[in-house]
JSON list of C-alpha atoms in Angstrom, two decimals:
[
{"chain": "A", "resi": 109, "resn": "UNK", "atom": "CA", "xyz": [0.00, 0.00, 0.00]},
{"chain": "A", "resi": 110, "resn": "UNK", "atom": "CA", "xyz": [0.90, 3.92, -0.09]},
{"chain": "A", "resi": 111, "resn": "UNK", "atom": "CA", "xyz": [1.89, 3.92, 3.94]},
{"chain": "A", "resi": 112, "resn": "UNK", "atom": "CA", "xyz": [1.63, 1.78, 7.02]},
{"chain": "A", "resi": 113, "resn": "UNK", "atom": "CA", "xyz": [-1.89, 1.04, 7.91]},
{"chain": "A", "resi": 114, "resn": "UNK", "atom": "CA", "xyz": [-3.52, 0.49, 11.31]},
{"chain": "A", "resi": 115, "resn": "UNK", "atom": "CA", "xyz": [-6.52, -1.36, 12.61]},
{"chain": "A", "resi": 116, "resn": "UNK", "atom": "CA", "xyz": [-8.08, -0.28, 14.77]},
{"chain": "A", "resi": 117, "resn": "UNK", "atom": "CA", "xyz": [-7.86, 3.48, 14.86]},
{"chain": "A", "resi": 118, "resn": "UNK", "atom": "CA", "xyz": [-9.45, 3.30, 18.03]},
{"chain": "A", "resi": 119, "resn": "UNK", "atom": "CA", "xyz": [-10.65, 0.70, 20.44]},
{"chain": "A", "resi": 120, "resn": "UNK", "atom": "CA", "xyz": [-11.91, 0.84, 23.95]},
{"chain": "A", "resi": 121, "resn": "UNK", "atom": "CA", "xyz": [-11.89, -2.72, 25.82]},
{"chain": "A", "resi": 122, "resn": "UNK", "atom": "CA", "xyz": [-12.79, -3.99, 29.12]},
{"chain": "A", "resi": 123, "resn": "UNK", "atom": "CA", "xyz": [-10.26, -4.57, 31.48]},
{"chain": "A", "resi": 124, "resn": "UNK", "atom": "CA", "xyz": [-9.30, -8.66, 30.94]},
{"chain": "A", "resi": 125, "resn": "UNK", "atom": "CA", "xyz": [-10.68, -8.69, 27.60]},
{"chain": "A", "resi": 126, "resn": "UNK", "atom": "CA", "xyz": [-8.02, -9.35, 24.79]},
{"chain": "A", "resi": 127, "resn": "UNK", "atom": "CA", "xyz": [-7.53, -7.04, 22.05]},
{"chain": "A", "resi": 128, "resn": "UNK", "atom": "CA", "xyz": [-5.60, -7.67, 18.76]},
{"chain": "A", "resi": 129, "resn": "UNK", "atom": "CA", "xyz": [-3.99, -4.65, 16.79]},
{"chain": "A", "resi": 130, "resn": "UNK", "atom": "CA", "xyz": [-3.48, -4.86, 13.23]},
{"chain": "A", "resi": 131, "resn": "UNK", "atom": "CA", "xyz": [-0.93, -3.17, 11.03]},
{"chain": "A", "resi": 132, "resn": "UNK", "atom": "CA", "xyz": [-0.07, -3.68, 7.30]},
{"chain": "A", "resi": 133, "resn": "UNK", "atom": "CA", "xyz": [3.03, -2.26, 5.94]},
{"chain": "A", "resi": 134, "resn": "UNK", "atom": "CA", "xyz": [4.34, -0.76, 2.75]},
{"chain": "A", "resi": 135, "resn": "UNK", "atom": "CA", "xyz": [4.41, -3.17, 0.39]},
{"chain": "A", "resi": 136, "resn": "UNK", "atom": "CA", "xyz": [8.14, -4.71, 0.09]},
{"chain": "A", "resi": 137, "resn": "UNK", "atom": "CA", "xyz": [9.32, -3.73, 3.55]},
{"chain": "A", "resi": 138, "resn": "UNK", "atom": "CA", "xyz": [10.49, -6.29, 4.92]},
{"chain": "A", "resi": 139, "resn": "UNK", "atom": "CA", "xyz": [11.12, -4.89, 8.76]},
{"chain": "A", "resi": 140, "resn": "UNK", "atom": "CA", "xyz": [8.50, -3.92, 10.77]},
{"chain": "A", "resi": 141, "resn": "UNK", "atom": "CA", "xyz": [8.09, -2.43, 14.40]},
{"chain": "A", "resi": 142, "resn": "UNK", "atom": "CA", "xyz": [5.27, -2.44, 16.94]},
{"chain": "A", "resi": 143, "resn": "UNK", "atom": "CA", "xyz": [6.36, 0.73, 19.57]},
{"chain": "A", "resi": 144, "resn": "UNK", "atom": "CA", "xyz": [4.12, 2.05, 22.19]},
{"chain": "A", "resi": 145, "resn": "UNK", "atom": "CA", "xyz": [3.51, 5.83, 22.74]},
{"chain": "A", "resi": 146, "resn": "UNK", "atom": "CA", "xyz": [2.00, 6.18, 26.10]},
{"chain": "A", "resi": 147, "resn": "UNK", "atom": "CA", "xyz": [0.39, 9.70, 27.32]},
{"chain": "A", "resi": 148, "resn": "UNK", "atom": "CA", "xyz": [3.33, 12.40, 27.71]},
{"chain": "A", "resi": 149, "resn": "UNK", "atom": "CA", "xyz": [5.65, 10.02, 26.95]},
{"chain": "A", "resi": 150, "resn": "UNK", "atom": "CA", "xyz": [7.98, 9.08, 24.27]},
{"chain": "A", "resi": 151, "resn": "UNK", "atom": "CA", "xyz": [8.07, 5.95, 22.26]},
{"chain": "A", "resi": 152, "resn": "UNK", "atom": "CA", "xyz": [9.07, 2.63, 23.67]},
{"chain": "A", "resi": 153, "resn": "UNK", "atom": "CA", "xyz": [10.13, -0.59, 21.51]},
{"chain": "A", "resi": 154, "resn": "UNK", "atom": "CA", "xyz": [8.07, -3.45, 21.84]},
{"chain": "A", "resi": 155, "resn": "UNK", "atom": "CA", "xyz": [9.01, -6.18, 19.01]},
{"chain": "A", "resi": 156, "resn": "UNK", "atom": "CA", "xyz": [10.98, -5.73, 15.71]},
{"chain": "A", "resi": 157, "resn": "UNK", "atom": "CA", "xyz": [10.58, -8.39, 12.58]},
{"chain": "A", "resi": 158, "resn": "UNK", "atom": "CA", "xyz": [12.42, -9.02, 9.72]},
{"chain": "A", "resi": 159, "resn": "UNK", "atom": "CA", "xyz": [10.61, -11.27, 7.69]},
{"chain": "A", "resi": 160, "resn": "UNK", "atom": "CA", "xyz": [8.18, -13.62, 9.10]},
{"chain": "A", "resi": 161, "resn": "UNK", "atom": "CA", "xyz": [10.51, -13.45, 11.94]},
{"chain": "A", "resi": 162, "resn": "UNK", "atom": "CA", "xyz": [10.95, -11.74, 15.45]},
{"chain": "A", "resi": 163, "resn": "UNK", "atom": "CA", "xyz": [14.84, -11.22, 16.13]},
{"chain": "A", "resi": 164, "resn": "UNK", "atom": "CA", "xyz": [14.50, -8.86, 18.88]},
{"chain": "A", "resi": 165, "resn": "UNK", "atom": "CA", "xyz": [11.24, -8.94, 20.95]},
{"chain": "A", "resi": 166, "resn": "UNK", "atom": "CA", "xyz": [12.93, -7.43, 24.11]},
{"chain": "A", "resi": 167, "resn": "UNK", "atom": "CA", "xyz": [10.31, -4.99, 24.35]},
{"chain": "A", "resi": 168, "resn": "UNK", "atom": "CA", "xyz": [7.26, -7.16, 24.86]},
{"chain": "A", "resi": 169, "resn": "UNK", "atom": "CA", "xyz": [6.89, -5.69, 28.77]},
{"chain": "A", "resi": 170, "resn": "UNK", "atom": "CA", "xyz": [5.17, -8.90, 29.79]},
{"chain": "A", "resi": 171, "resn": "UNK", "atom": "CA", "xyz": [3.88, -12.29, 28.27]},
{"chain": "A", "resi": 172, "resn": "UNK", "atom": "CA", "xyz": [0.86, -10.48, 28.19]},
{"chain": "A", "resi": 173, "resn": "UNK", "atom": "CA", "xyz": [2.01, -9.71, 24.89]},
{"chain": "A", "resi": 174, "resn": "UNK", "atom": "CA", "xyz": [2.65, -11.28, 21.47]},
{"chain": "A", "resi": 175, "resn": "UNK", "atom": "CA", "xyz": [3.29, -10.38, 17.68]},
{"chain": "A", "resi": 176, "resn": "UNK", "atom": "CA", "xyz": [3.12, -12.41, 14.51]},
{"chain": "A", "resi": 177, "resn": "UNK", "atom": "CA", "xyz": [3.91, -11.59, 11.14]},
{"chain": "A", "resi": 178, "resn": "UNK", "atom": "CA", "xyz": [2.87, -13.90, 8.22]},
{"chain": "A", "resi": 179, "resn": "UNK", "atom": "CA", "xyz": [3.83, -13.98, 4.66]},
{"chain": "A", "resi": 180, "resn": "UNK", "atom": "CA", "xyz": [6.64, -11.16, 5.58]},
{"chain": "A", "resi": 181, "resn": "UNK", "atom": "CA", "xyz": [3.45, -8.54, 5.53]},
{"chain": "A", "resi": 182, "resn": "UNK", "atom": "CA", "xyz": [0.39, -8.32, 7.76]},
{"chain": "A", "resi": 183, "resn": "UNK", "atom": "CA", "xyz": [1.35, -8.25, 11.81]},
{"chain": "A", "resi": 184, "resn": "UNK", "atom": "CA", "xyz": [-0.72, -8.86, 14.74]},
{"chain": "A", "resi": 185, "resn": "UNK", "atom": "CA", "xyz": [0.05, -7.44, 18.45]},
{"chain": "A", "resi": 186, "resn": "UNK", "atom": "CA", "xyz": [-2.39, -9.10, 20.29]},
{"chain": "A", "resi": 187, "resn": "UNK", "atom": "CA", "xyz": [-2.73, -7.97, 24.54]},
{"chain": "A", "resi": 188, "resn": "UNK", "atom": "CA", "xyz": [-4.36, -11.14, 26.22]},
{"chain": "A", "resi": 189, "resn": "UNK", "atom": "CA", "xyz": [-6.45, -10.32, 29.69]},
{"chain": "A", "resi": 190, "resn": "UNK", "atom": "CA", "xyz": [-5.96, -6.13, 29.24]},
{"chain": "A", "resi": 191, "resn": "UNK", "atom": "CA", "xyz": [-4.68, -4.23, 31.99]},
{"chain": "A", "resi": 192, "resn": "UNK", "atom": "CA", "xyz": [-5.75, -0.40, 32.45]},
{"chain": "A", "resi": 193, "resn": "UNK", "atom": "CA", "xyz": [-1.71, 0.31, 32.12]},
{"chain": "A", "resi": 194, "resn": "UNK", "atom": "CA", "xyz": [-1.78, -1.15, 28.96]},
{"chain": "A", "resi": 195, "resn": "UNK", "atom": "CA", "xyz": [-4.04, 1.78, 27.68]},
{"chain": "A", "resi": 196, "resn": "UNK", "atom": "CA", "xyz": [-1.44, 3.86, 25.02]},
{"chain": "A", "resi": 197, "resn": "UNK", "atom": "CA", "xyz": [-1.29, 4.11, 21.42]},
{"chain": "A", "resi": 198, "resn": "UNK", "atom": "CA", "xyz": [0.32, 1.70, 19.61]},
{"chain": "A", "resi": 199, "resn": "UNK", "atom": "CA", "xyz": [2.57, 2.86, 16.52]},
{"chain": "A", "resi": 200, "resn": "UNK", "atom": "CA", "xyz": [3.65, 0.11, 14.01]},
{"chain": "A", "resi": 201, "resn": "UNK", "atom": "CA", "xyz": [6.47, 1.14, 11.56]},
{"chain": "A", "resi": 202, "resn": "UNK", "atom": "CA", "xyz": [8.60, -0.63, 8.78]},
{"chain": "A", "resi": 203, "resn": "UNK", "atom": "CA", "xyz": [11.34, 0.06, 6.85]},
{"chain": "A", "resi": 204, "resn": "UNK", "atom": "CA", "xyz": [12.55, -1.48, 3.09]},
{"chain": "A", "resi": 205, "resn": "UNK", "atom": "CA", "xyz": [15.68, -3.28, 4.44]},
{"chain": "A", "resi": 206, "resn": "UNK", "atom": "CA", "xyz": [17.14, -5.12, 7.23]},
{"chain": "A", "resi": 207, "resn": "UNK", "atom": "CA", "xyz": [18.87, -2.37, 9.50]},
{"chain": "A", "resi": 208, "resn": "UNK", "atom": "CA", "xyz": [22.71, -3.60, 9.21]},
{"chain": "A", "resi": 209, "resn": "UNK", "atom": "CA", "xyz": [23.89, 0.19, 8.34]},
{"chain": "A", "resi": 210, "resn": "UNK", "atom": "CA", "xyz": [22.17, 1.51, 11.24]},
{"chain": "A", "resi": 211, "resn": "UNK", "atom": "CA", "xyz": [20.59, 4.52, 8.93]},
{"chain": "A", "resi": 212, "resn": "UNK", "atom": "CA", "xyz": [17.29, 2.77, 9.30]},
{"chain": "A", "resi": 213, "resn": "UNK", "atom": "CA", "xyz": [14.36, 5.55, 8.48]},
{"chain": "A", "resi": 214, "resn": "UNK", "atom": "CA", "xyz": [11.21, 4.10, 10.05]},
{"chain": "A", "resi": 215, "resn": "UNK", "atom": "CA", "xyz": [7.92, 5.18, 8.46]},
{"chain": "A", "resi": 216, "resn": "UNK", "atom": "CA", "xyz": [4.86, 4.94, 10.77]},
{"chain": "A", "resi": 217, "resn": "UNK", "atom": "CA", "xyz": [1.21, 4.25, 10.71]},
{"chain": "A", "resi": 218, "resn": "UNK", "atom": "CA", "xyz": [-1.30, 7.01, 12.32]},
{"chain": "A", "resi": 219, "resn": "UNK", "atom": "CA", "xyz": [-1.75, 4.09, 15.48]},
{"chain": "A", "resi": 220, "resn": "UNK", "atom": "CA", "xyz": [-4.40, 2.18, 17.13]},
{"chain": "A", "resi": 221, "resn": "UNK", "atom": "CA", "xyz": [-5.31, 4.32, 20.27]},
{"chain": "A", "resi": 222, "resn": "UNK", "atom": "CA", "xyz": [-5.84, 1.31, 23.23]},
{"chain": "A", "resi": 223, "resn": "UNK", "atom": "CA", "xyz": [-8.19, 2.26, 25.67]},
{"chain": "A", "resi": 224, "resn": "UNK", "atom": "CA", "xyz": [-8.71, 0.21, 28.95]},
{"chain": "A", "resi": 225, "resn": "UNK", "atom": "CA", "xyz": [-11.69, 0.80, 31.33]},
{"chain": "B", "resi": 188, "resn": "UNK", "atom": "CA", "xyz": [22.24, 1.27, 26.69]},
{"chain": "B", "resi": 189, "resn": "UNK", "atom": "CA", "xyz": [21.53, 3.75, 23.91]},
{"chain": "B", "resi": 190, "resn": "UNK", "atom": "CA", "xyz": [19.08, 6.80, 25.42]},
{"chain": "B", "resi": 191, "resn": "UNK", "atom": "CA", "xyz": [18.26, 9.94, 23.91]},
{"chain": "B", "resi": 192, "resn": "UNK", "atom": "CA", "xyz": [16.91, 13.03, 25.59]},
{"chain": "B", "resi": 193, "resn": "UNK", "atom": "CA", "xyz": [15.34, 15.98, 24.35]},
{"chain": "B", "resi": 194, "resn": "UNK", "atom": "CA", "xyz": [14.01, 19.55, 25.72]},
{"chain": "B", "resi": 195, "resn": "UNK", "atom": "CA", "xyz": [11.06, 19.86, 27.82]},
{"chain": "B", "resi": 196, "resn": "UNK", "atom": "CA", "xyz": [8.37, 20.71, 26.50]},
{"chain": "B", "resi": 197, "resn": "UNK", "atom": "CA", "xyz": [5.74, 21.97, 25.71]},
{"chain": "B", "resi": 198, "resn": "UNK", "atom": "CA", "xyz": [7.57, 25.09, 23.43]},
{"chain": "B", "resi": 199, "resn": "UNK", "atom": "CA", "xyz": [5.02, 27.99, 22.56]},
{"chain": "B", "resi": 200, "resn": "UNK", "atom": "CA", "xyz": [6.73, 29.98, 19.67]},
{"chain": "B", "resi": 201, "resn": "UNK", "atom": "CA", "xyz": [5.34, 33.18, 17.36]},
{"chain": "B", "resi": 202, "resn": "UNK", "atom": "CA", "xyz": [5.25, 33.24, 13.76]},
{"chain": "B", "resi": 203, "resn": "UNK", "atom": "CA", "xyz": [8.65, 33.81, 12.43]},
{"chain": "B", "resi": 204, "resn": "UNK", "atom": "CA", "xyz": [10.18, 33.00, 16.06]},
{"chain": "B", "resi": 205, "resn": "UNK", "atom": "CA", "xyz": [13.96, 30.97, 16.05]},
{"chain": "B", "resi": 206, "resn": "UNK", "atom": "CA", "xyz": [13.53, 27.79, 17.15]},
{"chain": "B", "resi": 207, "resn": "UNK", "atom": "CA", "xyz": [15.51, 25.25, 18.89]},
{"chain": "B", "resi": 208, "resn": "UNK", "atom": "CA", "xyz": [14.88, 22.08, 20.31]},
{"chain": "B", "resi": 209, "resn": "UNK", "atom": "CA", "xyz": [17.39, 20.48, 22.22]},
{"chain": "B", "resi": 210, "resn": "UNK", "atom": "CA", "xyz": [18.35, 16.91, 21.72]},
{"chain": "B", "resi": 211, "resn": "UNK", "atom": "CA", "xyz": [21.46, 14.75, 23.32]},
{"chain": "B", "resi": 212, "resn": "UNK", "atom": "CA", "xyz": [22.17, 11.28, 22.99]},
{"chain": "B", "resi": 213, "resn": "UNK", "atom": "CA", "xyz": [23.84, 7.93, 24.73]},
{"chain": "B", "resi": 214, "resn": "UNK", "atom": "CA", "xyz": [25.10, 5.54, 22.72]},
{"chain": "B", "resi": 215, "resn": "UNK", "atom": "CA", "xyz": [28.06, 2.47, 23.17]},
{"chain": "B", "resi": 216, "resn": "UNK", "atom": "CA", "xyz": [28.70, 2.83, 19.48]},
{"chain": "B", "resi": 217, "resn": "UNK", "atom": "CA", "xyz": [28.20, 5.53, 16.21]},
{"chain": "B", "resi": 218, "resn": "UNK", "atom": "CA", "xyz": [25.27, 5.87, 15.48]},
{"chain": "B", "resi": 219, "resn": "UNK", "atom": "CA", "xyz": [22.88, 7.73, 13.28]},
{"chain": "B", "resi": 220, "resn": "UNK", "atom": "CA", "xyz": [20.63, 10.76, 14.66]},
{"chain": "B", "resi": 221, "resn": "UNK", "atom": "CA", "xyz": [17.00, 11.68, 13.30]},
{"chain": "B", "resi": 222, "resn": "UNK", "atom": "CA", "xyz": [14.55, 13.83, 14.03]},
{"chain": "B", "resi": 223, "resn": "UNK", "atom": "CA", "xyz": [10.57, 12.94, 13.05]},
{"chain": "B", "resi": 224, "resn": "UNK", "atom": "CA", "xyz": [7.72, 15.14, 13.46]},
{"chain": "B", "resi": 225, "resn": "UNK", "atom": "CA", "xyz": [4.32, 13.94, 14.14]},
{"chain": "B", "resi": 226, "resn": "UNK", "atom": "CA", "xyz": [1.47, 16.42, 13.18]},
{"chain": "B", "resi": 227, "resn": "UNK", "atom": "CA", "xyz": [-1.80, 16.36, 14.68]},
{"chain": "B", "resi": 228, "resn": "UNK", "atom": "CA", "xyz": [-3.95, 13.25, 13.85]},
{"chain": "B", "resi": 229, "resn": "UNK", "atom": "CA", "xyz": [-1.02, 11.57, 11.70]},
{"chain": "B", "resi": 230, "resn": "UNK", "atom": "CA", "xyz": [1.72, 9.06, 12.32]},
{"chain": "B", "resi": 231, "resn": "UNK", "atom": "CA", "xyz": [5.28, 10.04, 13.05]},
{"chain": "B", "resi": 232, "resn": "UNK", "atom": "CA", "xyz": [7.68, 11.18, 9.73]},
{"chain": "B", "resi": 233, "resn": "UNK", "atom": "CA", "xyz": [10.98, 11.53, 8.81]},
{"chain": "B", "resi": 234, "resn": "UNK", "atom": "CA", "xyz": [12.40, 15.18, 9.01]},
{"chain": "B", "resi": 235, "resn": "UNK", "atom": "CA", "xyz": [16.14, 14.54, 8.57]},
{"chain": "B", "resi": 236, "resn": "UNK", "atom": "CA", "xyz": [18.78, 12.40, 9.89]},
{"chain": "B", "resi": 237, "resn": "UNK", "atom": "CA", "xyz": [22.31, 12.90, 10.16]},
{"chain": "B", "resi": 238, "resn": "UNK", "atom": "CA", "xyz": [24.76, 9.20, 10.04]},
{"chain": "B", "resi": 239, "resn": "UNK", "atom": "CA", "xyz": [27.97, 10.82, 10.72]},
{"chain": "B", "resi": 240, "resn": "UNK", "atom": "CA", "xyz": [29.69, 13.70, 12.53]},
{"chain": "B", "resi": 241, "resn": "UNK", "atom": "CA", "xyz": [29.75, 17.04, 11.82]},
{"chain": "B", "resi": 242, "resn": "UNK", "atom": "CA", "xyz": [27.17, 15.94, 9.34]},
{"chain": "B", "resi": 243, "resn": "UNK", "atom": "CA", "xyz": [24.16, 18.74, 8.80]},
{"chain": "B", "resi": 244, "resn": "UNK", "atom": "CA", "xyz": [20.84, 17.22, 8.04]},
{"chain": "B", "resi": 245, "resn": "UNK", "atom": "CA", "xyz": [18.41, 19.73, 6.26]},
{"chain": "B", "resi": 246, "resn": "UNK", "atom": "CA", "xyz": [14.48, 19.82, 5.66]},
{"chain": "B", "resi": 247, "resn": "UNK", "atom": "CA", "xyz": [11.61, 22.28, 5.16]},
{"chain": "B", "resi": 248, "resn": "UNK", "atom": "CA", "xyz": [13.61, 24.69, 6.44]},
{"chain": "B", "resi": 249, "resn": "UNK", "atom": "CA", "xyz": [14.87, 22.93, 9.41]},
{"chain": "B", "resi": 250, "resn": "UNK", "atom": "CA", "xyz": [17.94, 21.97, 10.18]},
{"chain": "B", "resi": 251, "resn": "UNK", "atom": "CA", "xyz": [20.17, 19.69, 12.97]},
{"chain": "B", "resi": 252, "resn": "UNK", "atom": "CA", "xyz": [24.48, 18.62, 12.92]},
{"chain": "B", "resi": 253, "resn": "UNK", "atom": "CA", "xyz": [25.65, 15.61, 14.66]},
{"chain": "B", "resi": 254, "resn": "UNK", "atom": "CA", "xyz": [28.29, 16.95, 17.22]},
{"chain": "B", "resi": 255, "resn": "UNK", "atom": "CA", "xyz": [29.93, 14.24, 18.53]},
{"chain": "B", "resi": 256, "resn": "UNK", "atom": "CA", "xyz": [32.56, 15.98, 20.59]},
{"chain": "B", "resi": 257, "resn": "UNK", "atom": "CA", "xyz": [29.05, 17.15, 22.82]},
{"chain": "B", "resi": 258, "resn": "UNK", "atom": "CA", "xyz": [27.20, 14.15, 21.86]},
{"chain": "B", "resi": 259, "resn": "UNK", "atom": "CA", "xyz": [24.12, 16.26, 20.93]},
{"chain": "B", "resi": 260, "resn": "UNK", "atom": "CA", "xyz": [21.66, 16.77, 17.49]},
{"chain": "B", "resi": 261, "resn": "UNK", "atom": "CA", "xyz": [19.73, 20.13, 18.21]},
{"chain": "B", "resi": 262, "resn": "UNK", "atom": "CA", "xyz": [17.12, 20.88, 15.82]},
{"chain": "B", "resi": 263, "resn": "UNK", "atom": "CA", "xyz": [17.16, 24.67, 14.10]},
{"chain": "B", "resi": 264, "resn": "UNK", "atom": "CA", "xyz": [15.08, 26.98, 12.43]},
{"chain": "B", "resi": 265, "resn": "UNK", "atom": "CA", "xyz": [15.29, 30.33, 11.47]},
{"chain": "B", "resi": 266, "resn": "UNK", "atom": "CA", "xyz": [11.72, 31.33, 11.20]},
{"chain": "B", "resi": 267, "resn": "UNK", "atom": "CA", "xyz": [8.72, 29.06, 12.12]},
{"chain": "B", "resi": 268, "resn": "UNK", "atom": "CA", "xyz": [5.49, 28.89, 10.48]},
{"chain": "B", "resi": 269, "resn": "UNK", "atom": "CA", "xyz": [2.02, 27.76, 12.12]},
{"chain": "B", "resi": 270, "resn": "UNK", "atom": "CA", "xyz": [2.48, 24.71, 9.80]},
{"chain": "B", "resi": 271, "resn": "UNK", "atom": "CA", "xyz": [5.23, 23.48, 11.83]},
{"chain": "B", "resi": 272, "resn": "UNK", "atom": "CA", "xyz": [2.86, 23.38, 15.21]},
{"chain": "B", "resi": 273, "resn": "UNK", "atom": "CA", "xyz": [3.64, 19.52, 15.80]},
{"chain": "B", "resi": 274, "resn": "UNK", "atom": "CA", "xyz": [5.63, 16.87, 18.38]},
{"chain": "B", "resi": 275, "resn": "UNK", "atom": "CA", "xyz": [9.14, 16.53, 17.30]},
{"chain": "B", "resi": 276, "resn": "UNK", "atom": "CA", "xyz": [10.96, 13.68, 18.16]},
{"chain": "B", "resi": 277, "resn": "UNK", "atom": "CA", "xyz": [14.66, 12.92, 18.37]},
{"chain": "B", "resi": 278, "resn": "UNK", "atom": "CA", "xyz": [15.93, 9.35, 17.59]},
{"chain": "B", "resi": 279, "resn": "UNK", "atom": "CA", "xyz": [19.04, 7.55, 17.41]},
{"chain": "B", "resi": 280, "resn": "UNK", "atom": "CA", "xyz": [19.87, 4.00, 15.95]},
{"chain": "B", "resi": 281, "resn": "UNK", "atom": "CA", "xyz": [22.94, 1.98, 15.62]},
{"chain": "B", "resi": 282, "resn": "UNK", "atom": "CA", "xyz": [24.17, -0.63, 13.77]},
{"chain": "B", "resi": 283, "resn": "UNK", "atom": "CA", "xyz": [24.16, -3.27, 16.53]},
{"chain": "B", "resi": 284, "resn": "UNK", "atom": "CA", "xyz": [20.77, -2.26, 17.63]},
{"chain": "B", "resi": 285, "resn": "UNK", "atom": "CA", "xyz": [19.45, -1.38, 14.19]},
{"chain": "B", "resi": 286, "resn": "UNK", "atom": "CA", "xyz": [16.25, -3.19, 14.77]},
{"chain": "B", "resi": 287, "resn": "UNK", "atom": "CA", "xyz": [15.54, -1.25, 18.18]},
{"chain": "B", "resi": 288, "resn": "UNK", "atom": "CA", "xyz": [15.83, 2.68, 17.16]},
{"chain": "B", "resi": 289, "resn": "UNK", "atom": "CA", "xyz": [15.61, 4.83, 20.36]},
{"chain": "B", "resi": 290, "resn": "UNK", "atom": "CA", "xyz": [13.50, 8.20, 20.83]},
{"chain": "B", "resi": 291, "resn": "UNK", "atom": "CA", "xyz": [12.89, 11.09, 23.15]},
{"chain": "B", "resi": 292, "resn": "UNK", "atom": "CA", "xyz": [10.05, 11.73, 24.49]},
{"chain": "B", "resi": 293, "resn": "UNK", "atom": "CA", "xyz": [9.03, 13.98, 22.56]},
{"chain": "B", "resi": 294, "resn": "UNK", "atom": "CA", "xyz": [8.69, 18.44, 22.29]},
{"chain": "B", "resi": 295, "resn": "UNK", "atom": "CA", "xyz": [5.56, 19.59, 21.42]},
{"chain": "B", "resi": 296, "resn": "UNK", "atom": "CA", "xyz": [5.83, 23.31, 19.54]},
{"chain": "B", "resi": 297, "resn": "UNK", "atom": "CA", "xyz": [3.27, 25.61, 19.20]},
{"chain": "B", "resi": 298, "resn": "UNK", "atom": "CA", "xyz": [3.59, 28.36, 17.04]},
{"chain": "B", "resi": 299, "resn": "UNK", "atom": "CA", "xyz": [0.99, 31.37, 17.51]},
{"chain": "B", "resi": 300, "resn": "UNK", "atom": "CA", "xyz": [-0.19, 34.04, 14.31]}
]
């Protein structure tokens, strides 16, 4: 597609429920990043892929939380029994090659805003 | 580990105003420094990067140099525009962390007619 897309835009959940987050990115970028922005705060990493797989998924703040990619395109973040601290927007990003060079531009989708009650 | 921190926010400029955002960094290795923007009700873009010292990244009118001797990647402009009322955020990545880049948390500018 023209940019990184993100499903939901918005979604409000019950507190326990679980919620999966959606993001397709450009076509042919083969890394792709799930990031959370929380209120006031800057971005933190969550889980990178390259490919169909998950090299670095330090970020995942507990097991809570899990990602899959399939067919090196669509990814899921999916939040099993939500917490009311899980409430943030969550960015997805991907870029056209691995990062070896370190010069890795990220473009971004708008975000699925998380809401917890 | 790599960290990146940024001026306090929020900034609250007039039309035409110099800006600067302040931005220093932490990193174990080289790495290269951006700067994205996020404007209201859209993701987070690329406004320039910089992937070596004493090199000057340049966009819309902004600009930021990798100093290296003070570690830092300051973001410039001569003369602000309403347009530019967004959250800038500074960002570093290396390549031994490429898949992980690290940002700031963020400056929000306001720029008043």
């Amino acid at each position: 597609g023209a940019g990184v897309s993100q499903s939901p835009s918005n979604k409000v959940t019950e507190k326990g429920k679980d919620v999966e987050l959606r993001c397709d990115p450009i076509s042919g970028h083969t890394a792709l990043y799930w990031y959370r922005q929380s209120l006031g705060q800057g971005l933190e990493f969550l889980i990178y892929f390259q490919g169909n797989s998950a090299p670095d998924k330090s970020g995942l703040p507990s097991d809570r939380f899990s990602a899959e990619r399939t067919g090196g395109s669509v990814s899921t973040l999916t939040i099993q029994r939500t917490q009311q601290e899980d409430s943030a927007v969550y960015l997805c990003a991907s870029s056209p090659q691995p990062p070896t060079s370190g010069a890795n531009v990220l473009t971004f989708g708008a975000g699925s805003r998380l809401t917890v009650l | 580990g790599n960290s990146v921190t940024q001026m306090e926010g929020p900034v609250t400029l007039s039309e035409e105003a110099f800006l600067t955002i302040n931005c220093t960094y932490t990193a174990t290795g080289y790495p290269s420094l951006f700067w994205y923007v996020q404007y209201p009700g859209e993701g987070l873009q690329l406004l320039l990067k910089a992937t070596k010292a004493d090199d000057k990244g340049s966009n819309k009118g902004f600009e930021a140099t990798y100093r290296k001797e003070t570690t830092s990647f300051h973001l410039e402009k001569g003369s602000v525009q309403v347009s530019d009322s967004a959250v800038y955020f500074c960002a570093l990545s290396d390549h031994r962390n490429a898949g992980k880049s690290t940002f700031g948390d963020g400056t929000t500018l306001t720029v008043k007619p």
